[in-house]
C-alpha cells in the first residue's frame, strides 16, 4: 500500500499549508501564529479535544476512534519551531522574516501531522484515542522537556509516543529506523576568559586571552582523544569564539561557546568533569581566569525495541519493504524528543526528503523541506495509528 488515497487527494493543500508555515517562521516558544493555525485546523477537522497554550505555545489535539475513548491511546509528536538563520533558498515561499527560517523542516513535520489529523478525524478507522502533540521549542529551550514536566502524559495518558524527522540525505519517501540510541545527548558549553589587555607589540604587559583560547580549543580535544574510552562515542566542538577588536590590540576578554555530545552516561560524566577541570586550569597556567559551564540540554534519544518494530511495520506498509532500511549507525545530532522517550516507550523514525545529490543539509540556509513527502509522512502517521489501535 503506498500513500493513503484520501491523503494523496489533499497533498496540494498540504503543500500550501507547509509553504505558509515556511514563509512565517517562529523561534522557540514564540510559535503563536503557527500554533493558532494548527489549533484552528484541528477544530475544523472535528478533533474531539483541542488544547492550546500547553507549555506556552504547544497545541494538543485528541481524536477518538469510532467507538469513543476506551483507555487505549498513543501519542504522535511534531515540532513547530524555526531557527535564527537568514534564508538563502530564493524560493517564492522563502521566509518573510529576516534572520529566521524553517531550516530543519519543522514546517513539514507540523504539516504531516496535520495531514494525519485530518484523515484520522474523518475516517476514525481505529479504536481508542490518538493524541496529536504539536510541540514548541525543539531547537532551543527544550520544549519536549517542558511538556513532560508540565504533565502531558498525566493529562493525556498514552501507552507509547512516536516522533519523526525528515532526513535530506535519504531518498525522498524512504524511511530509516534504528533500535536503541539513535541521537546523542547534548550539552551546551560556555566559557568566559578574563586576561589583561595590552598593546599588540607589548604583550609582556598583558595576559593574552586569545592565546589562552587557542590553548583551550586544543586542550579540549584531548578529552575525547585521551580520556574517553576509544570504543565509545563522544564529541567536543567549540563553535564560537568572540574576542578582540583589531590587528594590534590584545583584548581583555574572550567568550567561547561549544557543544558536547555522547550516548552513555559515563561518557557524559567524563566530558563534563574534564571540561570543568581543564578550562580553568589552562587559563590559570597562563595567568588568566575562566568561568565555564557545561549545561546539559537533552539526554540521548533511545528507541524502545518493541515500539521500533511497530513503526517498522507502518513504514513498510506505506513505503514498501525495499524503501525502509535500518540506519547503519546513530547520529551525534541531538533531539529533544529524547525527553518524551525517557518518560514513555516509543520510537523516532527518519523520513527521507532527498531530491538527488548535493541537497543542502538540515540547518543550512538553502535547505527546504521536500513537499513531495508530506503525504507519505501523513500516511505513515495514520497507518501507525490504525495498526496500533485496531478496531
Ligand atoms: Ni529538527
Coordinates of C-alpha atoms and ligand atoms in Angstrom, one line a residue:
X1 CA 0.0 0.0 0.0
X2 CA 1.6 3.3 -0.9
X3 CA 0.3 6.7 0.2
X4 CA -3.3 6.5 1.5
X5 CA -5.6 7.6 -1.4
X6 CA -7.6 10.1 0.7
X7 CA -4.4 11.8 1.9
X8 CA -3.0 11.9 -1.7
X9 CA -6.1 13.9 -2.6
X10 CA -5.2 16.7 -0.3
X11 CA -1.5 16.7 -1.0
X12 CA -1.7 20.1 -2.8
X13 CA -3.4 21.6 0.3
X14 CA -0.7 20.1 2.5
X15 CA 2.0 21.8 0.3
X16 CA 0.2 25.1 0.5
X17 CA 0.0 24.8 4.3
X18 CA 3.7 23.9 4.6
X19 CA 4.7 26.8 2.4
X20 CA 2.7 29.2 4.5
X21 CA 4.4 27.9 7.7
X22 CA 7.7 28.3 5.8
X23 CA 7.0 31.9 5.0
X24 CA 6.3 32.7 8.6
X25 CA 8.9 31.0 10.7
X26 CA 8.8 31.5 14.5
X27 CA 11.5 30.7 17.1
X28 CA 11.3 28.6 20.2
X29 CA 8.2 29.4 22.4
X30 CA 7.2 32.2 20.0
X31 CA 5.2 29.9 17.7
X32 CA 2.0 31.9 18.3
X33 CA 0.9 32.2 14.6
X34 CA 1.8 28.6 13.9
X35 CA 0.0 27.3 17.0
X36 CA -3.1 29.4 16.2
X37 CA -3.3 27.9 12.7
X38 CA -2.7 24.4 14.0
X39 CA -5.4 24.7 16.6
X40 CA -7.8 26.2 14.1
X41 CA -7.3 23.3 11.7
X42 CA -7.7 20.7 14.4
X43 CA -11.1 22.4 15.3
X44 CA -12.1 22.4 11.6
X45 CA -11.2 18.7 11.3
X46 CA -13.5 17.9 14.1
X47 CA -11.0 16.8 16.7
X48 CA -12.7 15.7 20.0
X49 CA -10.4 17.9 22.1
X50 CA -8.1 20.8 21.2
X51 CA -5.9 22.3 23.9
X52 CA -3.9 25.4 23.2
X53 CA -1.2 27.0 25.3
X54 CA 0.1 23.8 26.7
X55 CA 3.7 24.6 27.8
X56 CA 3.5 28.0 26.3
X57 CA 2.8 27.6 22.6
X58 CA 2.2 23.9 22.5
X59 CA -1.1 22.5 21.0
X60 CA -2.6 19.1 21.7
X61 CA -5.4 17.5 19.7
X62 CA -7.2 14.3 20.6
X63 CA -9.2 12.2 18.2
X64 CA -11.2 9.2 19.4
X65 CA -11.9 6.2 17.3
X66 CA -15.4 5.1 16.1
X67 CA -16.3 3.6 19.5
X68 CA -15.2 6.6 21.5
X69 CA -12.5 6.7 24.2
X70 CA -11.7 3.3 25.7
X71 CA -8.5 3.9 27.6
X72 CA -6.2 2.9 24.8
X73 CA -4.1 5.8 23.4
X74 CA -0.9 6.6 21.6
X75 CA 0.8 9.9 21.0
X76 CA 2.2 11.3 17.7
X77 CA 4.5 14.3 18.1
X78 CA 5.6 17.1 15.7
X79 CA 7.8 20.1 16.4
X80 CA 6.9 23.6 15.2
X81 CA 9.8 26.0 15.7
X82 CA 12.3 27.6 13.3
X83 CA 15.9 28.7 13.5
X84 CA 17.7 32.0 13.7
X85 CA 19.2 31.6 10.2
X86 CA 19.0 34.0 7.2
X87 CA 17.3 32.0 4.4
X88 CA 19.1 31.8 1.0
X89 CA 16.7 29.4 -0.9
X90 CA 15.3 32.1 -3.1
X91 CA 12.0 30.1 -3.1
X92 CA 8.8 32.0 -3.7
X93 CA 7.7 30.8 -0.3
X94 CA 11.0 31.8 1.4
X95 CA 10.9 33.3 4.9
X96 CA 9.4 36.7 5.1
X97 CA 11.0 37.3 8.5
X98 CA 14.7 38.4 8.2
X99 CA 17.0 36.2 10.3
X100 CA 14.6 33.4 10.8
X101 CA 13.9 30.3 8.8
X102 CA 12.5 26.8 8.8
X103 CA 15.9 25.3 8.2
X104 CA 15.1 22.0 9.9
X105 CA 11.8 21.1 8.3
X106 CA 9.6 21.5 11.3
X107 CA 7.2 23.3 9.0
X108 CA 6.9 19.9 7.2
X109 CA 6.7 18.0 10.4
X110 CA 3.8 20.2 11.6
X111 CA 2.1 19.8 8.2
X112 CA 2.5 16.0 8.1
X113 CA 0.9 15.6 11.5
X114 CA -1.9 18.0 10.5
X115 CA -2.5 15.8 7.4
X116 CA -2.8 12.7 9.6
X117 CA -5.1 14.6 11.9
X118 CA -7.4 15.5 9.1
X119 CA -7.5 11.9 7.8
X120 CA -7.9 10.3 11.2
X121 CA -10.7 12.7 12.3
X122 CA -12.5 12.0 9.0
X123 CA -12.2 8.2 8.9
X124 CA -11.8 7.1 12.6
X125 CA -10.8 3.7 11.5
X126 CA -9.3 2.8 14.8
X127 CA -10.3 2.0 18.4
X128 CA -9.1 4.2 21.2
X129 CA -7.5 7.7 21.0
X130 CA -4.8 9.4 19.1
X131 CA -3.1 12.3 20.9
X132 CA -1.5 14.8 18.5
X133 CA 1.3 16.7 20.1
X134 CA 2.4 19.9 18.4
X135 CA 5.5 20.8 20.4
X136 CA 7.1 24.2 20.8
X137 CA 10.9 24.9 21.0
X138 CA 12.7 21.8 19.8
X139 CA 15.8 23.7 18.7
X140 CA 16.2 25.7 21.9
X141 CA 14.5 25.7 25.2
X142 CA 13.7 22.0 25.4
X143 CA 10.0 22.2 24.6
X144 CA 9.6 18.4 25.0
X145 CA 11.2 18.6 28.5
X146 CA 8.8 21.4 29.4
X147 CA 5.8 19.4 28.1
X148 CA 6.8 16.3 30.1
X149 CA 7.3 18.4 33.3
X150 CA 4.0 20.2 32.7
X151 CA 2.4 16.7 32.9
X152 CA 1.5 15.9 29.3
X153 CA 1.5 12.2 30.0
X154 CA -0.7 12.6 33.1
X155 CA -3.2 14.9 31.4
X156 CA -3.3 12.8 28.3
X157 CA -2.5 9.2 29.2
X158 CA -0.9 7.2 26.4
X159 CA 0.9 3.9 26.2
X160 CA 3.5 4.9 23.6
X161 CA 4.7 8.1 21.9
X162 CA 6.3 8.5 18.4
X163 CA 8.4 11.1 16.6
X164 CA 9.6 11.6 13.1
X165 CA 12.3 13.7 11.4
X166 CA 12.9 14.4 7.8
X167 CA 16.4 13.4 6.5
X168 CA 17.7 15.1 3.4
X169 CA 20.4 12.5 2.9
X170 CA 17.9 9.7 2.5
X171 CA 16.0 9.5 -0.8
X172 CA 12.5 11.1 -0.7
X173 CA 9.8 8.8 0.7
X174 CA 12.2 6.2 2.2
X175 CA 12.3 5.5 5.9
X176 CA 15.2 4.7 8.2
X177 CA 14.8 3.2 11.6
X178 CA 17.1 2.1 14.4
X179 CA 16.6 0.4 17.7
X180 CA 18.2 1.7 20.9
X181 CA 20.2 5.0 20.8
X182 CA 19.5 7.0 17.6
X183 CA 20.5 10.5 18.5
X184 CA 23.1 11.8 21.0
X185 CA 22.9 13.5 24.4
X186 CA 23.7 17.2 24.2
X187 CA 25.3 19.8 26.5
X188 CA 26.0 23.5 25.7
X189 CA 29.4 24.7 26.7
X190 CA 30.1 28.3 27.8
X191 CA 33.5 29.8 28.6
X192 CA 34.3 33.4 29.7
X193 CA 38.0 34.1 29.7
X194 CA 39.5 37.1 31.5
X195 CA 43.0 38.2 30.7
X196 CA 44.6 41.6 30.6
X197 CA 44.5 43.9 27.6
X198 CA 47.7 45.4 26.2
X199 CA 49.3 46.8 23.0
X200 CA 49.8 44.1 20.5
X201 CA 53.5 44.9 20.3
X202 CA 53.9 44.8 24.1
X203 CA 52.4 41.5 25.1
X204 CA 54.5 41.2 28.2
X205 CA 52.4 44.0 29.7
X206 CA 49.2 42.0 29.5
X207 CA 47.7 38.5 29.7
X208 CA 46.6 37.5 26.2
X209 CA 43.2 35.7 26.4
X210 CA 43.3 34.9 22.6
X211 CA 46.3 32.7 23.1
X212 CA 44.6 31.2 26.1
X213 CA 41.5 30.5 24.0
X214 CA 43.7 28.8 21.4
X215 CA 45.3 26.6 24.1
X216 CA 41.8 25.7 25.4
X217 CA 40.5 24.7 22.0
X218 CA 43.5 22.4 21.6
X219 CA 43.4 21.1 25.1
X220 CA 39.7 20.2 25.0
X221 CA 40.2 17.9 22.0
X222 CA 42.4 15.7 24.2
X223 CA 39.4 14.9 26.4
X224 CA 37.8 12.7 23.6
X225 CA 41.2 11.5 22.4
X226 CA 42.7 10.7 25.8
X227 CA 40.0 10.4 28.5
X228 CA 37.1 8.8 26.7
X229 CA 37.5 5.1 26.1
X230 CA 38.3 4.8 22.4
X231 CA 35.4 2.4 21.5
X232 CA 32.8 4.9 22.9
X233 CA 31.4 7.9 21.1
X234 CA 31.9 11.5 22.3
X235 CA 32.4 14.9 20.7
X236 CA 33.5 18.3 21.9
X237 CA 33.3 21.2 19.4
X238 CA 34.0 24.9 20.0
X239 CA 31.8 26.6 17.5
X240 CA 32.0 30.2 18.6
X241 CA 34.9 32.5 19.7
X242 CA 34.4 36.1 20.3
X243 CA 37.2 38.4 21.3
X244 CA 39.3 41.3 20.2
X245 CA 38.9 44.4 18.0
X246 CA 41.7 44.9 15.6
X247 CA 45.2 43.9 14.4
X248 CA 47.4 45.3 17.2
X249 CA 45.4 45.2 20.4
X250 CA 45.4 42.4 22.9
X251 CA 41.8 42.3 24.4
X252 CA 40.9 41.9 28.0
X253 CA 38.5 39.0 27.5
X254 CA 37.3 36.3 25.1
X255 CA 33.9 34.4 25.1
X256 CA 33.6 30.9 23.7
X257 CA 30.7 28.6 23.1
X258 CA 30.6 24.9 22.1
X259 CA 28.7 21.7 22.2
X260 CA 29.4 18.3 23.7
X261 CA 27.7 15.0 22.6
X262 CA 27.7 11.5 23.9
X263 CA 25.5 8.4 24.3
X264 CA 26.5 6.7 27.5
X265 CA 26.0 8.5 30.8
X266 CA 29.6 7.5 31.9
X267 CA 31.0 9.2 28.8
X268 CA 28.9 12.3 29.5
X269 CA 30.3 12.4 33.1
X270 CA 33.9 12.2 31.8
X271 CA 33.3 15.0 29.3
X272 CA 31.8 17.2 32.0
X273 CA 34.3 16.5 34.7
X274 CA 37.3 17.0 32.4
X275 CA 35.9 20.1 30.7
X276 CA 35.1 21.8 34.0
X277 CA 38.6 20.9 35.4
X278 CA 40.6 21.7 32.2
X279 CA 39.3 25.1 31.2
X280 CA 40.2 27.0 34.4
X281 CA 43.4 25.0 34.8
X282 CA 44.7 26.0 31.3
X283 CA 43.6 29.6 31.9
X284 CA 45.3 29.6 35.3
X285 CA 48.5 28.3 33.8
X286 CA 48.7 31.4 31.6
X287 CA 47.8 33.8 34.3
X288 CA 44.2 34.3 33.1
X289 CA 40.9 33.2 34.7
X290 CA 38.0 31.4 33.3
X291 CA 34.4 30.9 34.2
X292 CA 32.9 27.9 32.4
X293 CA 29.7 25.9 32.4
X294 CA 28.6 22.6 31.0
X295 CA 24.8 22.9 30.6
X296 CA 23.0 19.6 29.8
X297 CA 20.4 20.1 27.1
X298 CA 19.0 16.7 26.4
X299 CA 19.6 13.1 27.0
X300 CA 20.2 10.6 24.2
X301 CA 17.2 9.7 22.1
X302 CA 16.7 6.0 22.7
X303 CA 14.2 3.9 20.7
X304 CA 12.3 1.2 22.6
X305 CA 12.7 -2.1 20.6
X306 CA 9.0 -3.1 20.6
X307 CA 7.9 0.4 19.6
X308 CA 10.5 0.4 16.8
X309 CA 9.1 -2.9 15.4
X310 CA 5.7 -1.3 15.3
X311 CA 7.0 1.8 13.4
X312 CA 8.8 -0.5 11.0
X313 CA 5.5 -2.3 10.1
X314 CA 3.8 1.0 9.5
X315 CA 6.6 2.4 7.4
X316 CA 6.8 -0.8 5.3
X317 CA 3.0 -0.7 4.7
X318 CA 3.4 2.9 3.4
X319 CA 6.7 2.8 1.5
X320 CA 7.2 -0.9 0.8
X321 CA 9.8 -3.2 2.3
X322 CA 12.6 -2.1 -0.1
X323 CA 12.3 1.6 0.9
X324 CA 12.6 1.0 4.6
X325 CA 16.1 0.5 5.9
X326 CA 18.0 0.2 9.2
X327 CA 20.2 3.1 10.0
X328 CA 23.8 1.8 9.9
X329 CA 24.7 3.9 13.0
X330 CA 23.2 6.5 15.2
X331 CA 23.9 10.2 14.6
X332 CA 25.6 12.6 17.0
X333 CA 22.9 15.1 16.3
X334 CA 20.6 15.8 19.2
X335 CA 16.8 15.8 19.5
X336 CA 14.7 16.9 22.5
X337 CA 12.1 14.3 21.8
X338 CA 14.6 12.3 23.9
X339 CA 12.8 13.7 27.0
X340 CA 9.5 12.2 25.9
X341 CA 11.2 8.8 25.2
X342 CA 12.7 9.0 28.7
X343 CA 9.2 9.2 30.1
X344 CA 7.3 6.8 27.7
X345 CA 8.3 3.9 25.5
X346 CA 8.3 5.0 21.9
X347 CA 10.4 5.4 18.8
X348 CA 11.7 8.1 16.5
X349 CA 11.9 7.4 12.7
X350 CA 13.6 9.2 9.8
X351 CA 11.7 10.0 6.6
X352 CA 13.8 10.7 3.5
X353 CA 13.5 14.0 1.8
X354 CA 16.4 13.8 -0.6
X355 CA 16.0 15.1 -4.1
X356 CA 19.3 14.0 -5.5
X357 CA 22.9 14.6 -4.7
X358 CA 24.2 17.8 -3.0
X359 CA 21.0 18.5 -1.2
X360 CA 21.5 21.2 1.4
X361 CA 21.5 19.6 4.8
X362 CA 19.4 20.4 7.9
X363 CA 20.2 23.8 9.3
X364 CA 21.7 25.0 6.0
X365 CA 20.4 28.4 4.7
X366 CA 19.5 26.8 1.4
X367 CA 17.7 23.8 2.9
X368 CA 13.9 23.5 2.2
X369 CA 11.6 20.7 3.2
X370 CA 10.6 18.4 0.3
X371 CA 6.9 18.8 -0.1
X372 CA 6.7 15.5 -2.1
X373 CA 6.9 13.6 1.1
X374 CA 4.1 15.4 3.0
X375 CA 1.5 12.8 2.0
X376 CA 4.0 10.0 2.7
X377 CA 4.6 11.2 6.2
X378 CA 0.9 11.8 6.9
X379 CA 0.1 8.3 5.6
X380 CA 2.8 6.9 7.9
X381 CA 1.3 8.6 11.0
X382 CA -2.2 7.5 10.0
X383 CA -1.2 3.9 9.3
X384 CA 0.8 3.7 12.6
X385 CA -2.4 4.8 14.5
X386 CA -4.6 2.4 12.7
X387 CA -2.2 -0.5 13.2
X388 CA -1.5 0.2 16.8
X389 CA -5.2 0.8 17.7
X390 CA -7.0 -1.8 15.6
X391 CA -10.8 -1.9 15.6
Ligands
LIG1 NI1 14.8 19.3 13.6

